[in-house]
PDB file of C-alpha atoms in Angstrom:
ATOM      1  CA  MET A 108      16.964-155.941  67.199  1.00 91.00           C
ATOM      2  CA  ASN A 109      18.002-156.901  70.741  1.00 95.00           C
ATOM      3  CA  ILE A 110      20.060-160.047  71.363  1.00 95.00           C
ATOM      4  CA  ASN A 111      21.658-161.495  74.475  1.00 96.00           C
ATOM      5  CA  PHE A 112      24.466-163.914  73.652  1.00 96.00           C
ATOM      6  CA  THR A 113      27.678-165.550  74.774  1.00 94.00           C
ATOM      7  CA  LEU A 114      30.900-165.508  72.772  1.00 92.00           C
ATOM      8  CA  GLU A 115      30.242-169.140  71.822  1.00 94.00           C
ATOM      9  CA  GLU A 116      27.120-167.930  69.982  1.00 96.00           C
ATOM     10  CA  ILE A 117      28.765-165.028  68.152  1.00 96.00           C
ATOM     11  CA  GLN A 118      28.791-166.631  64.686  1.00 96.00           C
ATOM     12  CA  ASN A 119      25.031-167.182  64.904  1.00 97.00           C
ATOM     13  CA  VAL A 120      24.598-163.567  66.037  1.00 97.00           C
ATOM     14  CA  ALA A 121      26.604-162.386  63.013  1.00 97.00           C
ATOM     15  CA  LYS A 122      24.311-164.397  60.759  1.00 97.00           C
ATOM     16  CA  GLN A 123      21.222-162.861  62.393  1.00 97.00           C
ATOM     17  CA  ILE A 124      22.627-159.356  61.918  1.00 97.00           C
ATOM     18  CA  LEU A 125      23.347-159.942  58.226  1.00 97.00           C
ATOM     19  CA  GLU A 126      19.823-161.336  57.737  1.00 96.00           C
ATOM     20  CA  THR A 127      18.322-158.039  58.913  1.00 96.00           C
ATOM     21  CA  PRO A 128      16.036-156.774  56.144  1.00 95.00           C
ATOM     22  CA  LEU A 129      17.522-153.784  54.285  1.00 96.00           C
ATOM     23  CA  LEU A 130      20.605-153.757  56.518  1.00 97.00           C
ATOM     24  CA  LYS A 131      22.718-150.706  55.808  1.00 97.00           C
ATOM     25  CA  LYS A 132      26.282-151.437  54.664  1.00 97.00           C
ATOM     26  CA  VAL A 133      27.892-148.794  56.882  1.00 98.00           C
ATOM     27  CA  ILE A 134      27.706-150.039  60.467  1.00 98.00           C
ATOM     28  CA  THR A 135      29.157-148.325  63.509  1.00 98.00           C
ATOM     29  CA  PHE A 136      30.083-150.337  66.609  1.00 98.00           C
ATOM     30  CA  HIS A 137      29.703-148.770  70.045  1.00 97.00           C
ATOM     31  CA  ALA A 138      31.104-150.386  73.195  1.00 96.00           C
ATOM     32  CA  GLU A 139      33.761-149.984  75.800  1.00 94.00           C
ATOM     33  CA  MET A 140      37.218-151.451  75.233  1.00 92.00           C
ATOM     34  CA  GLY A 141      37.252-155.237  75.552  1.00 91.00           C
ATOM     35  CA  VAL A 142      33.523-155.879  75.116  1.00 94.00           C
ATOM     36  CA  GLY A 143      33.909-157.651  71.765  1.00 93.00           C
ATOM     37  CA  LYS A 144      33.578-155.202  68.872  1.00 94.00           C
ATOM     38  CA  THR A 145      36.503-156.715  66.958  1.00 92.00           C
ATOM     39  CA  THR A 146      35.368-160.258  67.724  1.00 94.00           C
ATOM     40  CA  LEU A 147      31.894-159.513  66.372  1.00 96.00           C
ATOM     41  CA  ILE A 148      33.326-157.866  63.257  1.00 95.00           C
ATOM     42  CA  LYS A 149      35.532-160.932  62.663  1.00 93.00           C
ATOM     43  CA  ALA A 150      32.388-163.084  62.831  1.00 95.00           C
ATOM     44  CA  LEU A 151      30.558-160.770  60.404  1.00 96.00           C
ATOM     45  CA  VAL A 152      33.500-160.803  57.984  1.00 95.00           C
ATOM     46  CA  ASN A 153      33.592-164.597  58.199  1.00 94.00           C
ATOM     47  CA  GLU A 154      29.827-164.838  57.658  1.00 95.00           C
ATOM     48  CA  LEU A 155      30.154-162.636  54.553  1.00 95.00           C
ATOM     49  CA  GLY A 156      32.526-165.226  53.106  1.00 92.00           C
ATOM     50  CA  VAL A 157      35.960-163.718  53.579  1.00 91.00           C
ATOM     51  CA  GLN A 158      38.465-166.559  53.335  1.00 78.00           C
ATOM     52  CA  SER A 159      41.521-164.841  54.842  1.00 69.00           C
ATOM     53  CA  ASN A 160      42.024-164.198  58.533  1.00 62.00           C
ATOM     54  CA  SER A 161      40.659-160.887  59.708  1.00 57.00           C
ATOM     55  CA  SER A 162      42.285-158.835  62.416  1.00 54.00           C
ATOM     56  CA  SER A 163      41.886-155.463  64.027  1.00 55.00           C
ATOM     57  CA  PRO A 164      43.368-152.633  61.959  1.00 52.00           C
ATOM     58  CA  THR A 165      44.490-150.847  65.124  1.00 51.00           C
ATOM     59  CA  PHE A 166      47.695-149.509  63.611  1.00 52.00           C
ATOM     60  CA  SER A 167      46.671-149.108  59.964  1.00 66.00           C
ATOM     61  CA  LEU A 168      43.175-147.704  60.738  1.00 84.00           C
ATOM     62  CA  VAL A 169      41.568-149.806  57.965  1.00 90.00           C
ATOM     63  CA  ASN A 170      41.792-153.386  56.723  1.00 90.00           C
ATOM     64  CA  GLU A 171      40.305-154.426  53.404  1.00 92.00           C
ATOM     65  CA  TYR A 172      38.928-157.903  52.723  1.00 92.00           C
ATOM     66  CA  GLU A 173      37.333-159.536  49.719  1.00 92.00           C
ATOM     67  CA  THR A 174      34.503-162.049  50.036  1.00 91.00           C
ATOM     68  CA  LYS A 175      34.304-165.197  47.916  1.00 90.00           C
ATOM     69  CA  ASN A 176      31.612-163.330  45.909  1.00 89.00           C
ATOM     70  CA  GLY A 177      33.989-160.453  45.164  1.00 91.00           C
ATOM     71  CA  GLU A 178      32.433-157.969  47.607  1.00 92.00           C
ATOM     72  CA  ILE A 179      34.783-155.614  49.441  1.00 95.00           C
ATOM     73  CA  VAL A 180      34.618-155.291  53.227  1.00 96.00           C
ATOM     74  CA  TYR A 181      36.368-152.482  55.104  1.00 95.00           C
ATOM     75  CA  HIS A 182      37.063-152.768  58.827  1.00 94.00           C
ATOM     76  CA  PHE A 183      38.006-149.510  60.539  1.00 94.00           C
ATOM     77  CA  ASP A 184      39.485-149.129  64.002  1.00 92.00           C
ATOM     78  CA  LEU A 185      39.591-145.388  64.633  1.00 93.00           C
ATOM     79  CA  TYR A 186      40.790-145.611  68.243  1.00 91.00           C
ATOM     80  CA  ARG A 187      44.254-144.180  67.526  1.00 88.00           C
ATOM     81  CA  LEU A 188      42.971-141.456  65.224  1.00 90.00           C
ATOM     82  CA  ASN A 189      44.066-138.005  66.358  1.00 88.00           C
ATOM     83  CA  SER A 190      41.519-135.872  64.513  1.00 90.00           C
ATOM     84  CA  GLU A 191      38.765-135.868  61.931  1.00 92.00           C
ATOM     85  CA  VAL A 192      41.134-133.955  59.651  1.00 92.00           C
ATOM     86  CA  GLU A 193      43.527-136.914  59.756  1.00 91.00           C
ATOM     87  CA  ALA A 194      40.668-139.242  58.773  1.00 91.00           C
ATOM     88  CA  TYR A 195      39.518-136.917  56.009  1.00 89.00           C
ATOM     89  CA  ASP A 196      43.081-136.618  54.674  1.00 89.00           C
ATOM     90  CA  MET A 197      43.303-140.403  54.374  1.00 88.00           C
ATOM     91  CA  GLY A 198      40.132-140.352  52.261  1.00 91.00           C
ATOM     92  CA  ILE A 199      37.882-142.026  54.810  1.00 93.00           C
ATOM     93  CA  ASP A 200      34.779-140.478  53.266  1.00 91.00           C
ATOM     94  CA  GLU A 201      35.530-142.295  49.995  1.00 94.00           C
ATOM     95  CA  TYR A 202      35.416-145.613  51.865  1.00 95.00           C
ATOM     96  CA  PHE A 203      32.188-144.694  53.660  1.00 95.00           C
ATOM     97  CA  TYR A 204      30.385-143.748  50.441  1.00 95.00           C
ATOM     98  CA  SER A 205      31.844-146.556  48.284  1.00 95.00           C
ATOM     99  CA  GLY A 206      28.782-148.805  48.575  1.00 95.00           C
ATOM    100  CA  ASN A 207      30.943-151.490  50.191  1.00 97.00           C
ATOM    101  CA  TRP A 208      30.589-152.928  53.671  1.00 97.00           C
ATOM    102  CA  CYS A 209      32.149-150.600  56.267  1.00 97.00           C
ATOM    103  CA  PHE A 210      32.439-151.820  59.860  1.00 97.00           C
ATOM    104  CA  ILE A 211      33.593-148.932  62.051  1.00 97.00           C
ATOM    105  CA  GLU A 212      34.977-149.231  65.575  1.00 96.00           C
ATOM    106  CA  TRP A 213      35.243-146.004  67.629  1.00 95.00           C
ATOM    107  CA  PRO A 214      33.049-143.914  65.284  1.00 96.00           C
ATOM    108  CA  GLU A 215      32.865-141.163  67.888  1.00 95.00           C
ATOM    109  CA  LYS A 216      36.356-140.167  66.672  1.00 93.00           C
ATOM    110  CA  THR A 217      34.809-138.990  63.368  1.00 93.00           C
ATOM    111  CA  PRO A 218      31.251-137.928  64.220  1.00 93.00           C
ATOM    112  CA  ASN A 219      30.976-135.458  61.338  1.00 94.00           C
ATOM    113  CA  LEU A 220      32.232-137.940  58.720  1.00 94.00           C
ATOM    114  CA  ILE A 221      29.942-140.912  59.418  1.00 95.00           C
ATOM    115  CA  PRO A 222      27.154-141.065  56.803  1.00 95.00           C
ATOM    116  CA  ILE A 223      23.754-140.096  58.172  1.00 94.00           C
ATOM    117  CA  ASP A 224      22.280-143.257  56.648  1.00 94.00           C
ATOM    118  CA  HIS A 225      24.086-145.938  58.661  1.00 97.00           C
ATOM    119  CA  ALA A 226      23.314-148.745  61.075  1.00 98.00           C
ATOM    120  CA  ALA A 227      24.635-148.823  64.629  1.00 98.00           C
ATOM    121  CA  ILE A 228      25.428-151.734  66.911  1.00 98.00           C
ATOM    122  CA  TYR A 229      25.664-151.171  70.655  1.00 98.00           C
ATOM    123  CA  LEU A 230      27.337-153.863  72.764  1.00 97.00           C
ATOM    124  CA  LYS A 231      27.294-154.178  76.524  1.00 97.00           C
ATOM    125  CA  LEU A 232      29.110-156.692  78.714  1.00 96.00           C
ATOM    126  CA  ASN A 233      26.809-158.209  81.324  1.00 96.00           C
ATOM    127  CA  ASN A 234      27.794-159.396  84.819  1.00 95.00           C
ATOM    128  CA  ASP A 235      27.565-163.038  83.728  1.00 95.00           C
ATOM    129  CA  LYS A 236      30.032-162.342  80.846  1.00 94.00           C
ATOM    130  CA  SER A 237      27.279-162.549  78.232  1.00 96.00           C
ATOM    131  CA  ARG A 238      26.757-159.622  75.896  1.00 96.00           C
ATOM    132  CA  THR A 239      23.706-157.577  75.025  1.00 97.00           C
ATOM    133  CA  LEU A 240      23.549-156.301  71.471  1.00 97.00           C
ATOM    134  CA  VAL A 241      21.202-153.636  70.163  1.00 98.00           C
ATOM    135  CA  LEU A 242      21.077-153.044  66.398  1.00 97.00           C
ATOM    136  CA  LYS A 243      19.586-149.805  65.108  1.00 97.00           C
ATOM    137  CA  ASN A 244      19.208-149.970  61.338  1.00 95.00           C
TER     138      ASN A 244
END
């Protein structure tokens, strides 16, 4: 899936992503700082029916949300992670293999811990401030 969009269209983009047939529940997000990974994840969390405000788990590494249907959503921001050992010690693999939604920013910090069977979203900021999204499921 390839989509060009503006930030005003991000909720519709989140809906399109979640309507992807057989979408994997572990999704990695790849983009430079400031391109909109967290903003897109907030839209996805909202589209899944999470009632509470979502925010980046920059300092806690993971935030947990519950949808109105009782599904669990984990949002990881691994930017401040020092090593894969640190991630493993916090039990990150248990989250990844829980069967729950896992949205992972900065997955390159834990390349050996990301499940092989995952989806990946690549975001790029364009000159006109729009974004290009590529989903590999």
